[in-house]
């Protein structure tokens, strides 16, 4: 179950609460280097939540090996925990995934890449955007 009541904080408050890397990725839409994130190869059963606000975002049963360098999921948790935006940065068109509660950058969504998943989607998410609670 998700609670998407918006969290409003100033950038100064976010900066005080997050590490420099967390702030760069979550608040400035940065990206961690591939194959360096905490959850790239994790197989732990549990729930992945937004590191900034704790909103449940993904479950481990939707995580799969894409070998792209970031944790990959084929769908977010049920509900409206994630919102999608068009991203035209870096001279390309992509779909950005953001936490619906705190508007933090999570990563990007790609479709039609041929992975054997139920949705034909790859939610490519920065590890630093997530926390994992084991079940």
PDB file of C-alpha atoms in Angstrom:
ATOM      1  CA  UNK A   1       0.000   0.000   0.000  1.00  0.00           C
ATOM      2  CA  UNK A   2       1.346   3.424  -0.862  1.00  0.00           C
ATOM      3  CA  UNK A   3       0.792   6.821   0.694  1.00  0.00           C
ATOM      4  CA  UNK A   4       1.536   9.465  -1.881  1.00  0.00           C
ATOM      5  CA  UNK A   5       0.754  12.511   0.212  1.00  0.00           C
ATOM      6  CA  UNK A   6       3.323  14.981  -1.090  1.00  0.00           C
ATOM      7  CA  UNK A   7       6.341  15.892   1.012  1.00  0.00           C
ATOM      8  CA  UNK A   8       7.459  19.466   0.543  1.00  0.00           C
ATOM      9  CA  UNK A   9      10.942  20.436   1.723  1.00  0.00           C
ATOM     10  CA  UNK A  10      13.329  23.184   0.727  1.00  0.00           C
ATOM     11  CA  UNK A  11      16.504  22.269  -1.112  1.00  0.00           C
ATOM     12  CA  UNK A  12      18.419  23.379   1.999  1.00  0.00           C
ATOM     13  CA  UNK A  13      16.487  20.799   4.066  1.00  0.00           C
ATOM     14  CA  UNK A  14      17.185  18.066   1.495  1.00  0.00           C
ATOM     15  CA  UNK A  15      20.866  19.019   1.412  1.00  0.00           C
ATOM     16  CA  UNK A  16      21.077  18.732   5.212  1.00  0.00           C
ATOM     17  CA  UNK A  17      19.398  15.283   5.242  1.00  0.00           C
ATOM     18  CA  UNK A  18      21.114  13.608   2.279  1.00  0.00           C
ATOM     19  CA  UNK A  19      24.736  12.763   1.562  1.00  0.00           C
ATOM     20  CA  UNK A  20      26.301  14.671  -1.365  1.00  0.00           C
ATOM     21  CA  UNK A  21      25.865  11.638  -3.671  1.00  0.00           C
ATOM     22  CA  UNK A  22      22.258  11.088  -2.564  1.00  0.00           C
ATOM     23  CA  UNK A  23      21.507  14.772  -3.104  1.00  0.00           C
ATOM     24  CA  UNK A  24      23.092  14.743  -6.567  1.00  0.00           C
ATOM     25  CA  UNK A  25      21.068  11.753  -7.744  1.00  0.00           C
ATOM     26  CA  UNK A  26      17.773  12.309  -5.912  1.00  0.00           C
ATOM     27  CA  UNK A  27      17.462  16.096  -6.138  1.00  0.00           C
ATOM     28  CA  UNK A  28      19.582  16.981  -9.197  1.00  0.00           C
ATOM     29  CA  UNK A  29      18.626  13.967 -11.358  1.00  0.00           C
ATOM     30  CA  UNK A  30      22.176  12.671 -11.420  1.00  0.00           C
ATOM     31  CA  UNK A  31      23.237   9.085 -12.060  1.00  0.00           C
ATOM     32  CA  UNK A  32      25.577   6.859 -10.113  1.00  0.00           C
ATOM     33  CA  UNK A  33      28.339   5.129 -12.031  1.00  0.00           C
ATOM     34  CA  UNK A  34      27.295   1.754 -13.494  1.00  0.00           C
ATOM     35  CA  UNK A  35      28.098  -1.415 -11.539  1.00  0.00           C
ATOM     36  CA  UNK A  36      28.941   0.574  -8.370  1.00  0.00           C
ATOM     37  CA  UNK A  37      25.556   0.695  -6.640  1.00  0.00           C
ATOM     38  CA  UNK A  38      24.702  -1.207  -3.503  1.00  0.00           C
ATOM     39  CA  UNK A  39      21.764  -3.109  -5.047  1.00  0.00           C
ATOM     40  CA  UNK A  40      23.017  -3.985  -8.551  1.00  0.00           C
ATOM     41  CA  UNK A  41      23.512  -7.683  -7.762  1.00  0.00           C
ATOM     42  CA  UNK A  42      21.315  -7.989  -4.666  1.00  0.00           C
ATOM     43  CA  UNK A  43      19.011 -10.994  -4.555  1.00  0.00           C
ATOM     44  CA  UNK A  44      17.607 -10.243  -1.081  1.00  0.00           C
ATOM     45  CA  UNK A  45      13.829 -10.653  -0.746  1.00  0.00           C
ATOM     46  CA  UNK A  46      12.223  -7.455   0.439  1.00  0.00           C
ATOM     47  CA  UNK A  47      10.811  -4.035  -0.334  1.00  0.00           C
ATOM     48  CA  UNK A  48      12.709  -1.187  -1.984  1.00  0.00           C
ATOM     49  CA  UNK A  49      11.704   2.279  -0.787  1.00  0.00           C
ATOM     50  CA  UNK A  50      12.691   5.838  -1.665  1.00  0.00           C
ATOM     51  CA  UNK A  51      15.847   6.744   0.224  1.00  0.00           C
ATOM     52  CA  UNK A  52      14.652  10.335   0.622  1.00  0.00           C
ATOM     53  CA  UNK A  53      11.152   9.792   2.027  1.00  0.00           C
ATOM     54  CA  UNK A  54      10.584   6.066   2.655  1.00  0.00           C
ATOM     55  CA  UNK A  55       7.789   5.638   0.082  1.00  0.00           C
ATOM     56  CA  UNK A  56       7.525   1.990  -1.046  1.00  0.00           C
ATOM     57  CA  UNK A  57       8.543   1.843  -4.711  1.00  0.00           C
ATOM     58  CA  UNK A  58       9.490  -1.692  -5.800  1.00  0.00           C
ATOM     59  CA  UNK A  59       9.406  -5.269  -4.521  1.00  0.00           C
ATOM     60  CA  UNK A  60      12.205  -7.757  -4.980  1.00  0.00           C
ATOM     61  CA  UNK A  61       9.977 -10.150  -6.945  1.00  0.00           C
ATOM     62  CA  UNK A  62       9.936  -7.576  -9.782  1.00  0.00           C
ATOM     63  CA  UNK A  63      13.757  -7.233  -9.835  1.00  0.00           C
ATOM     64  CA  UNK A  64      15.649  -8.958 -12.630  1.00  0.00           C
ATOM     65  CA  UNK A  65      19.150  -9.263 -14.038  1.00  0.00           C
ATOM     66  CA  UNK A  66      19.539  -6.884 -16.963  1.00  0.00           C
ATOM     67  CA  UNK A  67      23.344  -6.577 -16.752  1.00  0.00           C
ATOM     68  CA  UNK A  68      23.034  -2.832 -17.438  1.00  0.00           C
ATOM     69  CA  UNK A  69      24.924  -1.690 -14.332  1.00  0.00           C
ATOM     70  CA  UNK A  70      21.946  -0.534 -12.252  1.00  0.00           C
ATOM     71  CA  UNK A  71      19.195  -2.392 -10.396  1.00  0.00           C
ATOM     72  CA  UNK A  72      16.415  -3.263 -12.841  1.00  0.00           C
ATOM     73  CA  UNK A  73      12.759  -3.907 -12.138  1.00  0.00           C
ATOM     74  CA  UNK A  74       9.962  -4.770 -14.566  1.00  0.00           C
ATOM     75  CA  UNK A  75       7.332  -2.789 -12.662  1.00  0.00           C
ATOM     76  CA  UNK A  76       6.930  -0.576  -9.605  1.00  0.00           C
ATOM     77  CA  UNK A  77       4.849  -1.554  -6.594  1.00  0.00           C
ATOM     78  CA  UNK A  78       1.103  -1.369  -7.122  1.00  0.00           C
ATOM     79  CA  UNK A  79      -0.465   2.043  -6.758  1.00  0.00           C
ATOM     80  CA  UNK A  80       0.770   5.452  -7.687  1.00  0.00           C
ATOM     81  CA  UNK A  81       4.117   5.544  -5.860  1.00  0.00           C
ATOM     82  CA  UNK A  82       6.098   6.441  -8.992  1.00  0.00           C
ATOM     83  CA  UNK A  83       5.359   9.146 -11.507  1.00  0.00           C
ATOM     84  CA  UNK A  84       6.755   9.317 -15.013  1.00  0.00           C
ATOM     85  CA  UNK A  85       8.019  12.392 -16.844  1.00  0.00           C
ATOM     86  CA  UNK A  86       9.398  12.987 -20.294  1.00  0.00           C
ATOM     87  CA  UNK A  87      13.142  13.638 -20.102  1.00  0.00           C
ATOM     88  CA  UNK A  88      14.738  15.342 -23.094  1.00  0.00           C
ATOM     89  CA  UNK A  89      18.183  15.853 -21.536  1.00  0.00           C
ATOM     90  CA  UNK A  90      21.402  14.580 -23.116  1.00  0.00           C
ATOM     91  CA  UNK A  91      19.919  15.094 -26.608  1.00  0.00           C
ATOM     92  CA  UNK A  92      17.584  12.107 -26.346  1.00  0.00           C
ATOM     93  CA  UNK A  93      14.027  11.318 -25.312  1.00  0.00           C
ATOM     94  CA  UNK A  94      13.676   9.128 -22.239  1.00  0.00           C
ATOM     95  CA  UNK A  95      11.077   8.476 -19.562  1.00  0.00           C
ATOM     96  CA  UNK A  96      12.206   9.568 -16.115  1.00  0.00           C
ATOM     97  CA  UNK A  97      10.913   7.829 -12.976  1.00  0.00           C
ATOM     98  CA  UNK A  98      10.372  10.002  -9.888  1.00  0.00           C
ATOM     99  CA  UNK A  99       9.041   9.282  -6.426  1.00  0.00           C
ATOM    100  CA  UNK A 100       5.451  10.530  -6.365  1.00  0.00           C
ATOM    101  CA  UNK A 101       5.697  11.510  -2.699  1.00  0.00           C
ATOM    102  CA  UNK A 102       8.879  13.625  -2.621  1.00  0.00           C
ATOM    103  CA  UNK A 103       9.618  14.146  -6.344  1.00  0.00           C
ATOM    104  CA  UNK A 104      13.068  12.576  -6.074  1.00  0.00           C
ATOM    105  CA  UNK A 105      14.756  11.251  -9.200  1.00  0.00           C
ATOM    106  CA  UNK A 106      14.936   7.448  -9.271  1.00  0.00           C
ATOM    107  CA  UNK A 107      16.114   6.573 -12.772  1.00  0.00           C
ATOM    108  CA  UNK A 108      14.565   5.876 -16.177  1.00  0.00           C
ATOM    109  CA  UNK A 109      12.132   3.432 -17.783  1.00  0.00           C
ATOM    110  CA  UNK A 110      12.912   1.694 -21.075  1.00  0.00           C
ATOM    111  CA  UNK A 111      10.561  -0.436 -23.190  1.00  0.00           C
ATOM    112  CA  UNK A 112      10.886  -2.930 -26.002  1.00  0.00           C
ATOM    113  CA  UNK A 113      14.387  -4.146 -25.199  1.00  0.00           C
ATOM    114  CA  UNK A 114      13.415  -7.823 -25.356  1.00  0.00           C
ATOM    115  CA  UNK A 115      13.915  -8.846 -21.732  1.00  0.00           C
ATOM    116  CA  UNK A 116      11.753 -11.847 -20.777  1.00  0.00           C
ATOM    117  CA  UNK A 117       9.630  -9.916 -18.280  1.00  0.00           C
ATOM    118  CA  UNK A 118       5.840  -9.643 -18.017  1.00  0.00           C
ATOM    119  CA  UNK A 119       5.824  -5.935 -18.910  1.00  0.00           C
ATOM    120  CA  UNK A 120       8.633  -5.666 -21.507  1.00  0.00           C
ATOM    121  CA  UNK A 121       9.910  -2.752 -19.410  1.00  0.00           C
ATOM    122  CA  UNK A 122      13.210  -2.100 -17.642  1.00  0.00           C
ATOM    123  CA  UNK A 123      12.962   0.308 -14.743  1.00  0.00           C
ATOM    124  CA  UNK A 124      16.643   1.252 -14.484  1.00  0.00           C
ATOM    125  CA  UNK A 125      16.942   2.669 -10.949  1.00  0.00           C
ATOM    126  CA  UNK A 126      19.912   4.152  -9.104  1.00  0.00           C
ATOM    127  CA  UNK A 127      20.830   2.156  -5.985  1.00  0.00           C
ATOM    128  CA  UNK A 128      21.447   5.401  -4.128  1.00  0.00           C
ATOM    129  CA  UNK A 129      17.781   6.294  -4.669  1.00  0.00           C
ATOM    130  CA  UNK A 130      16.672   3.207  -2.747  1.00  0.00           C
ATOM    131  CA  UNK A 131      16.747   1.509   0.617  1.00  0.00           C
ATOM    132  CA  UNK A 132      15.987  -2.201   0.950  1.00  0.00           C
ATOM    133  CA  UNK A 133      14.044  -3.635   3.852  1.00  0.00           C
ATOM    134  CA  UNK A 134      14.431  -7.396   4.054  1.00  0.00           C
ATOM    135  CA  UNK A 135      11.298  -9.494   4.519  1.00  0.00           C
TER     136      UNK A 135
END
